[in-house]
Amino acid sequence: MATLSIRKRLALEIARKIRNNRKELHPLKQLFWECTQRCNLHCKHCGSDCRRISDIPDMPAEDFLRVIDSITPHVNPNEVNVVITGGEPLMRDDLEDIGLSLYRRGYPWGLVSNGLYLTAARLQSLMEAGLHAVTISLDGFADDHNWMRGHPDSYSRAMNAIRMLVHERELVWDVVTCVNRFNYPYLDKLKASLYSIGVRHWRLFTIFPVGRAAEHPEFQLTDEEFTGVMEFIKHARKEKKMHVNYGCEGFLGSYEGDVRDYFFSCNAGVSVGSILADGSISACPSIRSNFSQGNIYKDDFMDVWEKRFQPFRNREWMKKGICADCGFFRYCEGNGMHLRDDKGELLFCHFKRLHP
């Protein structure tokens, strides 16, 4: 069991009080829109199990903007980041029209992309529509990335997208990598390569077993490798050459405060909401279990946000199984919601993996 220093426990207590206050106020600060479930790749680790032709049609732009207009009287648009995700957002031809509509309403907006369709012309048109932020996914060097993504040009296109972003000073952007057993051995080389082309913000995630990723247990790091990722990030942050963060998933025990810019807090349903392609009103789009609280085609988004997100804001129901007697539950509150299945059972515990 981990032993935390007094200083770290005090910091965690302060973070806990801030989190409790945020839950009480639950200000909507980040809104994800799953604009499509179509994708131009077939990634083996996809948590959404997206495909080129989806059973769920793209949500019409006017339906999404109608929700935005219903939200606007209740928020300061400048303080709500709209993140367009998928599937692959660039499968849609109307992103510029949607983005410009968001921009004119005062909402900063960005997108998460695999980079396959991000040409120089498309990037320019998106920026003219008010694009504020971009995240590009890259899962290793060419052989591993192309194999994981199922497309022979996916690595070169992603790298071209990153090289374009390096020269766009007005954009907030970063690169995201899912660490797995194939790319783990060369994280140092990958970091050096990204740094050499101008990447200064890099987020690392680990693959969680939902969607298509559940079919590939061989992607999962061993506990020793998982700890190695934390040590790698700690060292990289001390170098202060590249801003490296571990993703928002999971309470990390003694590594809290050392591998990301904040202490763990799952803000799904607290300050993070989402509208899924079928109209479902949910929280973080990484949550693939059925925790939707309503649907825009029959419910008012803000009414749902105010009244129906109790399972996200009071997580005492998670205090079962391995969480029941855990002395760190007050800081973790049962881990991220994306790591719970339809029955509310925990898929795995970051803390236990790091502190067996």
CSV table of C-alpha atoms in Angstrom, one decimal:
chain,number,residue,atom,x,y,z
A,1,MET,CA,0.0,0.0,0.0
A,2,ALA,CA,1.3,3.5,-0.9
A,3,THR,CA,2.6,5.8,1.7
A,4,LEU,CA,2.0,9.5,0.9
A,5,SER,CA,4.0,12.3,2.3
A,6,ILE,CA,2.2,14.8,4.6
A,7,ARG,CA,2.7,17.5,2.0
A,8,LYS,CA,1.1,15.4,-0.7
A,9,ARG,CA,-1.9,14.4,1.5
A,10,LEU,CA,-2.4,18.1,2.3
A,11,ALA,CA,-2.4,18.9,-1.4
A,12,LEU,CA,-4.9,16.1,-2.0
A,13,GLU,CA,-7.2,17.4,0.7
A,14,ILE,CA,-7.2,20.8,-0.8
A,15,ALA,CA,-7.9,19.3,-4.2
A,16,ARG,CA,-10.7,17.3,-2.7
A,17,LYS,CA,-12.4,20.4,-1.2
A,18,ILE,CA,-12.1,22.2,-4.6
A,19,ARG,CA,-13.7,19.1,-6.3
A,20,ASN,CA,-16.5,19.0,-3.8
A,21,ASN,CA,-17.2,22.7,-4.4
A,22,ARG,CA,-17.1,22.1,-8.2
A,23,LYS,CA,-19.6,19.3,-7.8
A,24,GLU,CA,-22.0,21.5,-5.8
A,25,LEU,CA,-21.8,24.2,-8.5
A,26,HIS,CA,-21.4,21.9,-11.5
A,27,PRO,CA,-20.5,24.6,-14.0
A,28,LEU,CA,-20.6,23.4,-17.6
A,29,LYS,CA,-17.0,24.2,-18.8
A,30,GLN,CA,-16.4,21.6,-21.6
A,31,LEU,CA,-19.0,20.3,-24.0
A,32,PHE,CA,-18.1,17.4,-26.3
A,33,TRP,CA,-20.0,16.8,-29.4
A,34,GLU,CA,-19.8,13.4,-31.0
A,35,CYS,CA,-20.6,14.8,-34.5
A,36,THR,CA,-20.3,11.4,-36.2
A,37,GLN,CA,-19.6,7.8,-35.5
A,38,ARG,CA,-18.1,7.3,-39.0
A,39,CYS,CA,-14.3,7.0,-39.2
A,40,ASN,CA,-11.8,6.8,-42.0
A,41,LEU,CA,-9.7,4.3,-40.0
A,42,HIS,CA,-10.3,1.1,-38.2
A,43,CYS,CA,-8.2,1.3,-35.1
A,44,LYS,CA,-7.7,-1.8,-33.1
A,45,HIS,CA,-7.8,0.1,-29.8
A,46,CYS,CA,-10.9,2.2,-30.5
A,47,GLY,CA,-13.0,2.6,-27.4
A,48,SER,CA,-16.0,3.6,-29.5
A,49,ASP,CA,-15.9,0.8,-32.1
A,50,CYS,CA,-16.4,3.3,-34.9
A,51,ARG,CA,-16.4,2.3,-38.6
A,52,ARG,CA,-16.5,3.9,-42.0
A,53,ILE,CA,-20.2,3.3,-42.3
A,54,SER,CA,-22.1,3.8,-39.1
A,55,ASP,CA,-25.5,2.4,-38.1
A,56,ILE,CA,-26.1,5.8,-36.5
A,57,PRO,CA,-26.4,8.7,-38.9
A,58,ASP,CA,-24.5,12.0,-38.4
A,59,MET,CA,-26.4,14.4,-36.2
A,60,PRO,CA,-27.7,17.3,-38.4
A,61,ALA,CA,-25.9,20.6,-37.7
A,62,GLU,CA,-29.1,22.4,-36.9
A,63,ASP,CA,-30.0,19.9,-34.2
A,64,PHE,CA,-26.7,20.5,-32.4
A,65,LEU,CA,-26.8,24.3,-32.8
A,66,ARG,CA,-30.4,24.3,-31.4
A,67,VAL,CA,-29.0,22.7,-28.3
A,68,ILE,CA,-26.2,25.3,-28.2
A,69,ASP,CA,-28.8,28.1,-28.4
A,70,SER,CA,-30.7,26.5,-25.5
A,71,ILE,CA,-27.6,26.4,-23.4
A,72,THR,CA,-26.4,30.0,-24.1
A,73,PRO,CA,-28.7,31.8,-21.7
A,74,HIS,CA,-27.4,29.8,-18.8
A,75,VAL,CA,-23.6,30.1,-19.4
A,76,ASN,CA,-20.9,32.5,-20.5
A,77,PRO,CA,-20.1,31.1,-23.9
A,78,ASN,CA,-16.5,32.3,-23.7
A,79,GLU,CA,-16.0,29.9,-20.8
A,80,VAL,CA,-17.4,26.8,-22.4
A,81,ASN,CA,-15.0,24.9,-24.7
A,82,VAL,CA,-16.8,22.9,-27.4
A,83,VAL,CA,-14.8,19.9,-28.5
A,84,ILE,CA,-15.9,18.2,-31.7
A,85,THR,CA,-15.1,14.5,-31.7
A,86,GLY,CA,-16.2,11.3,-33.3
A,87,GLY,CA,-15.6,8.9,-35.0
A,88,GLU,CA,-13.4,11.2,-37.1
A,89,PRO,CA,-14.8,14.8,-37.3
A,90,LEU,CA,-13.2,15.5,-40.6
A,91,MET,CA,-15.5,12.9,-42.2
A,92,ARG,CA,-18.1,15.8,-42.2
A,93,ASP,CA,-18.0,18.5,-44.9
A,94,ASP,CA,-19.9,21.0,-42.8
A,95,LEU,CA,-17.5,21.5,-39.9
A,96,GLU,CA,-16.6,25.0,-41.1
A,97,ASP,CA,-20.2,26.1,-41.1
A,98,ILE,CA,-20.8,24.6,-37.7
A,99,GLY,CA,-17.5,26.1,-36.3
A,100,LEU,CA,-18.3,29.5,-37.7
A,101,SER,CA,-21.7,29.3,-36.1
A,102,LEU,CA,-20.1,28.5,-32.7
A,103,TYR,CA,-17.5,31.3,-33.1
A,104,ARG,CA,-20.3,33.8,-33.8
A,105,ARG,CA,-22.1,32.7,-30.7
A,106,GLY,CA,-18.9,33.2,-28.7
A,107,TYR,CA,-17.9,29.6,-28.1
A,108,PRO,CA,-14.2,28.6,-28.5
A,109,TRP,CA,-14.1,25.3,-30.3
A,110,GLY,CA,-11.7,22.6,-31.2
A,111,LEU,CA,-11.5,19.1,-32.6
A,112,VAL,CA,-9.8,15.7,-32.0
A,113,SER,CA,-8.6,14.1,-35.2
A,114,ASN,CA,-6.4,11.3,-36.5
A,115,GLY,CA,-5.0,13.7,-39.1
A,116,LEU,CA,-5.7,11.6,-42.1
A,117,TYR,CA,-7.9,14.2,-43.8
A,118,LEU,CA,-6.2,17.3,-42.4
A,119,THR,CA,-4.8,19.0,-45.5
A,120,ALA,CA,-3.3,22.5,-45.6
A,121,ALA,CA,-6.4,23.8,-47.3
A,122,ARG,CA,-8.7,22.1,-44.8
A,123,LEU,CA,-6.8,23.5,-41.9
A,124,GLN,CA,-6.9,27.0,-43.3
A,125,SER,CA,-10.6,26.8,-43.9
A,126,LEU,CA,-11.2,25.5,-40.3
A,127,MET,CA,-9.1,28.3,-38.9
A,128,GLU,CA,-11.0,30.9,-40.9
A,129,ALA,CA,-14.1,29.4,-39.2
A,130,GLY,CA,-12.7,30.1,-35.8
A,131,LEU,CA,-10.9,26.9,-34.9
A,132,HIS,CA,-9.2,27.4,-31.5
A,133,ALA,CA,-7.7,24.0,-30.6
A,134,VAL,CA,-6.6,20.7,-32.2
A,135,THR,CA,-5.5,17.3,-30.8
A,136,ILE,CA,-3.8,14.9,-33.2
A,137,SER,CA,-3.5,11.2,-32.2
A,138,LEU,CA,-0.2,9.4,-32.9
A,139,ASP,CA,0.4,5.9,-31.5
A,140,GLY,CA,4.1,5.3,-32.3
A,141,PHE,CA,6.4,5.1,-35.3
A,142,ALA,CA,5.2,4.2,-38.8
A,143,ASP,CA,4.9,0.4,-38.5
A,144,ASP,CA,3.2,0.3,-35.2
A,145,HIS,CA,0.9,3.3,-35.9
A,146,ASN,CA,-0.2,2.1,-39.3
A,147,TRP,CA,-0.8,-1.4,-37.9
A,148,MET,CA,-2.8,-0.1,-35.0
A,149,ARG,CA,-4.8,2.2,-37.2
A,150,GLY,CA,-5.3,-0.2,-40.1
A,151,HIS,CA,-4.2,2.2,-42.8
A,152,PRO,CA,-0.8,2.4,-44.6
A,153,ASP,CA,-0.8,6.2,-44.8
A,154,SER,CA,-2.1,7.0,-41.3
A,155,TYR,CA,1.4,7.7,-39.8
A,156,SER,CA,2.6,10.0,-42.7
A,157,ARG,CA,-0.7,11.9,-42.7
A,158,ALA,CA,-0.7,12.3,-38.9
A,159,MET,CA,2.9,13.6,-39.0
A,160,ASN,CA,2.1,16.0,-41.8
A,161,ALA,CA,-0.8,17.3,-39.7
A,162,ILE,CA,1.5,17.8,-36.8
A,163,ARG,CA,4.1,19.6,-38.9
A,164,MET,CA,1.4,22.0,-40.1
A,165,LEU,CA,0.3,22.7,-36.6
A,166,VAL,CA,3.8,23.6,-35.5
A,167,HIS,CA,3.7,26.7,-37.7
A,168,GLU,CA,0.2,27.9,-36.5
A,169,ARG,CA,1.0,30.1,-33.5
A,170,GLU,CA,-2.7,31.1,-33.0
A,171,LEU,CA,-3.8,27.5,-32.3
A,172,VAL,CA,-3.7,25.6,-29.0
A,173,TRP,CA,-2.7,22.1,-30.0
A,174,ASP,CA,-1.2,18.9,-28.7
A,175,VAL,CA,-0.4,15.3,-29.6
A,176,VAL,CA,-2.0,12.3,-27.8
A,177,THR,CA,-0.5,8.9,-27.7
A,178,CYS,CA,-2.1,5.7,-26.3
A,179,VAL,CA,0.8,3.8,-24.7
A,180,ASN,CA,0.6,0.1,-25.2
A,181,ARG,CA,3.0,-2.9,-25.2
A,182,PHE,CA,4.2,-2.2,-28.8
A,183,ASN,CA,5.3,1.5,-28.4
A,184,TYR,CA,6.2,1.3,-24.7
A,185,PRO,CA,9.9,0.2,-25.4
A,186,TYR,CA,10.7,3.3,-27.5
A,187,LEU,CA,8.9,6.1,-25.7
A,188,ASP,CA,12.2,8.0,-25.3
A,189,LYS,CA,12.9,7.8,-29.1
A,190,LEU,CA,9.3,8.9,-29.8
A,191,LYS,CA,9.6,11.9,-27.5
A,192,ALA,CA,12.9,12.9,-29.2
A,193,SER,CA,11.3,12.6,-32.6
A,194,LEU,CA,8.3,14.7,-31.7
A,195,TYR,CA,10.4,17.3,-30.0
A,196,SER,CA,12.7,17.5,-33.1
A,197,ILE,CA,9.7,18.6,-35.3
A,198,GLY,CA,8.4,21.1,-32.8
A,199,VAL,CA,6.0,19.3,-30.5
A,200,ARG,CA,5.9,20.9,-27.1
A,201,HIS,CA,2.7,19.5,-25.6
A,202,TRP,CA,2.3,15.7,-25.4
A,203,ARG,CA,-0.4,13.7,-23.6
A,204,LEU,CA,0.0,10.0,-22.8
A,205,PHE,CA,-2.9,7.7,-22.1
A,206,THR,CA,-3.1,4.0,-21.6
A,207,ILE,CA,-5.6,1.8,-23.3
A,208,PHE,CA,-8.7,0.9,-21.3
A,209,PRO,CA,-10.6,-2.3,-22.2
A,210,VAL,CA,-13.8,-1.1,-23.8
A,211,GLY,CA,-15.1,-1.1,-27.3
A,212,ARG,CA,-12.8,-2.7,-29.9
A,213,ALA,CA,-9.9,-2.4,-27.4
A,214,ALA,CA,-11.5,-5.1,-25.2
A,215,GLU,CA,-10.8,-7.6,-28.0
A,216,HIS,CA,-7.0,-7.0,-27.6
A,217,PRO,CA,-5.9,-7.8,-24.1
A,218,GLU,CA,-2.3,-8.0,-25.5
A,219,PHE,CA,-2.3,-4.2,-25.7
A,220,GLN,CA,-2.5,-3.8,-21.9
A,221,LEU,CA,0.7,-2.9,-20.2
A,222,THR,CA,2.0,-5.1,-17.4
A,223,ASP,CA,2.0,-3.4,-13.9
A,224,GLU,CA,5.7,-3.0,-14.2
A,225,GLU,CA,5.4,-1.3,-17.6
A,226,PHE,CA,2.5,0.9,-16.3
A,227,THR,CA,4.8,2.1,-13.5
A,228,GLY,CA,7.5,2.6,-16.1
A,229,VAL,CA,5.2,5.0,-17.9
A,230,MET,CA,4.8,7.1,-14.8
A,231,GLU,CA,8.6,7.2,-14.3
A,232,PHE,CA,9.1,8.2,-17.9
A,233,ILE,CA,6.6,11.1,-17.5
A,234,LYS,CA,8.2,12.2,-14.2
A,235,HIS,CA,11.6,12.3,-15.9
A,236,ALA,CA,10.3,14.1,-19.0
A,237,ARG,CA,8.6,16.8,-16.9
A,238,LYS,CA,11.8,17.4,-14.9
A,239,GLU,CA,13.7,18.0,-18.2
A,240,LYS,CA,11.2,20.9,-18.9
A,241,LYS,CA,11.9,20.6,-22.6
A,242,MET,CA,8.5,19.2,-23.5
A,243,HIS,CA,5.3,19.6,-21.5
A,244,VAL,CA,4.3,16.0,-21.0
A,245,ASN,CA,1.1,15.0,-19.1
A,246,TYR,CA,-0.6,11.7,-18.3
A,247,GLY,CA,-4.2,11.8,-19.3
A,248,CYS,CA,-7.0,12.6,-16.9
A,249,GLU,CA,-7.8,8.9,-16.2
A,250,GLY,CA,-7.3,7.4,-12.8
A,251,PHE,CA,-6.0,8.2,-9.3
A,252,LEU,CA,-2.3,7.5,-9.2
A,253,GLY,CA,-1.4,7.5,-5.5
A,254,SER,CA,2.2,8.5,-4.9
A,255,TYR,CA,2.5,9.8,-8.5
A,256,GLU,CA,-0.3,12.4,-8.0
A,257,GLY,CA,1.2,15.8,-8.6
A,258,ASP,CA,4.2,14.4,-10.5
A,259,VAL,CA,2.9,13.3,-13.9
A,260,ARG,CA,0.2,15.9,-14.7
A,261,ASP,CA,-0.6,19.5,-14.0
A,262,TYR,CA,-3.4,18.7,-11.6
A,263,PHE,CA,-4.5,16.2,-9.0
A,264,PHE,CA,-6.9,13.5,-10.2
A,265,SER,CA,-10.5,14.4,-10.5
A,266,CYS,CA,-13.0,12.8,-12.9
A,267,ASN,CA,-15.0,15.9,-14.1
A,268,ALA,CA,-17.5,13.8,-16.1
A,269,GLY,CA,-20.9,15.1,-15.3
A,270,VAL,CA,-19.4,17.8,-13.0
A,271,SER,CA,-18.0,20.3,-15.5
A,272,VAL,CA,-17.8,18.1,-18.6
A,273,GLY,CA,-20.9,17.1,-20.6
A,274,SER,CA,-21.4,15.6,-24.0
A,275,ILE,CA,-23.9,15.2,-26.8
A,276,LEU,CA,-23.5,11.9,-28.6
A,277,ALA,CA,-24.3,11.2,-32.2
A,278,ASP,CA,-27.7,9.7,-31.4
A,279,GLY,CA,-28.7,12.7,-29.3
A,280,SER,CA,-27.8,11.1,-25.9
A,281,ILE,CA,-26.9,13.6,-23.2
A,282,SER,CA,-23.9,12.2,-21.4
A,283,ALA,CA,-20.6,13.3,-19.8
A,284,CYS,CA,-17.1,12.5,-21.0
A,285,PRO,CA,-17.4,10.7,-24.5
A,286,SER,CA,-14.8,8.2,-23.3
A,287,ILE,CA,-17.7,6.7,-21.2
A,288,ARG,CA,-19.0,3.9,-23.4
A,289,SER,CA,-21.2,2.3,-20.8
A,290,ASN,CA,-24.8,3.3,-20.6
A,291,PHE,CA,-24.6,6.3,-18.3
A,292,SER,CA,-26.6,8.7,-20.5
A,293,GLN,CA,-29.0,10.9,-18.6
A,294,GLY,CA,-31.4,12.0,-21.4
A,295,ASN,CA,-31.7,12.8,-25.1
A,296,ILE,CA,-31.8,16.1,-26.9
A,297,TYR,CA,-34.7,15.0,-29.0
A,298,LYS,CA,-37.0,14.7,-26.0
A,299,ASP,CA,-35.2,16.6,-23.2
A,300,ASP,CA,-33.8,20.1,-22.6
A,301,PHE,CA,-30.0,19.8,-22.2
A,302,MET,CA,-29.7,22.3,-19.3
A,303,ASP,CA,-32.6,20.8,-17.4
A,304,VAL,CA,-30.9,17.4,-17.7
A,305,TRP,CA,-27.6,18.9,-16.7
A,306,GLU,CA,-29.1,20.5,-13.6
A,307,LYS,CA,-31.3,17.6,-12.4
A,308,ARG,CA,-30.1,14.2,-13.6
A,309,PHE,CA,-26.4,13.9,-13.2
A,310,GLN,CA,-26.4,12.7,-9.6
A,311,PRO,CA,-24.5,9.5,-10.3
A,312,PHE,CA,-21.6,11.6,-11.5
A,313,ARG,CA,-21.7,14.1,-8.7
A,314,ASN,CA,-22.2,11.8,-5.7
A,315,ARG,CA,-20.1,8.7,-6.2
A,316,GLU,CA,-20.7,6.9,-2.9
A,317,TRP,CA,-22.4,4.2,-5.0
A,318,MET,CA,-19.0,3.3,-6.3
A,319,LYS,CA,-17.8,2.3,-2.8
A,320,LYS,CA,-18.0,-1.4,-3.5
A,321,GLY,CA,-15.8,-4.2,-4.6
A,322,ILE,CA,-12.1,-3.3,-4.2
A,323,CYS,CA,-13.2,0.3,-3.5
A,324,ALA,CA,-15.2,-0.6,-0.4
A,325,ASP,CA,-12.4,-0.6,2.1
A,326,CYS,CA,-9.8,1.5,0.2
A,327,GLY,CA,-8.3,4.2,2.4
A,328,PHE,CA,-7.8,6.5,-0.7
A,329,PHE,CA,-11.4,6.5,-1.8
A,330,ARG,CA,-11.8,10.0,-0.5
A,331,TYR,CA,-9.3,11.2,-3.2
A,332,CYS,CA,-10.2,8.7,-6.0
A,333,GLU,CA,-14.0,8.3,-5.6
A,334,GLY,CA,-13.9,5.1,-7.5
A,335,ASN,CA,-11.7,6.1,-10.5
A,336,GLY,CA,-12.9,7.6,-13.8
A,337,MET,CA,-16.5,6.9,-14.9
A,338,HIS,CA,-15.1,5.6,-18.2
A,339,LEU,CA,-13.7,2.6,-16.3
A,340,ARG,CA,-17.1,1.5,-15.1
A,341,ASP,CA,-19.2,-1.1,-17.0
A,342,ASP,CA,-23.0,-1.0,-17.4
A,343,LYS,CA,-23.4,-2.6,-14.0
A,344,GLY,CA,-21.1,0.0,-12.4
A,345,GLU,CA,-18.3,-2.5,-11.8
A,346,LEU,CA,-14.7,-1.2,-12.0
A,347,LEU,CA,-12.7,-2.5,-15.0
A,348,PHE,CA,-9.4,-1.9,-13.3
A,349,CYS,CA,-7.7,0.3,-10.7
A,350,HIS,CA,-4.7,2.5,-11.6
A,351,PHE,CA,-3.8,2.8,-7.9
A,352,LYS,CA,-3.7,-0.9,-7.4
A,353,ARG,CA,-1.5,-1.4,-10.5
A,354,LEU,CA,1.0,1.2,-9.2
A,355,HIS,CA,0.9,0.1,-5.6
A,356,PRO,CA,0.3,-3.6,-5.4
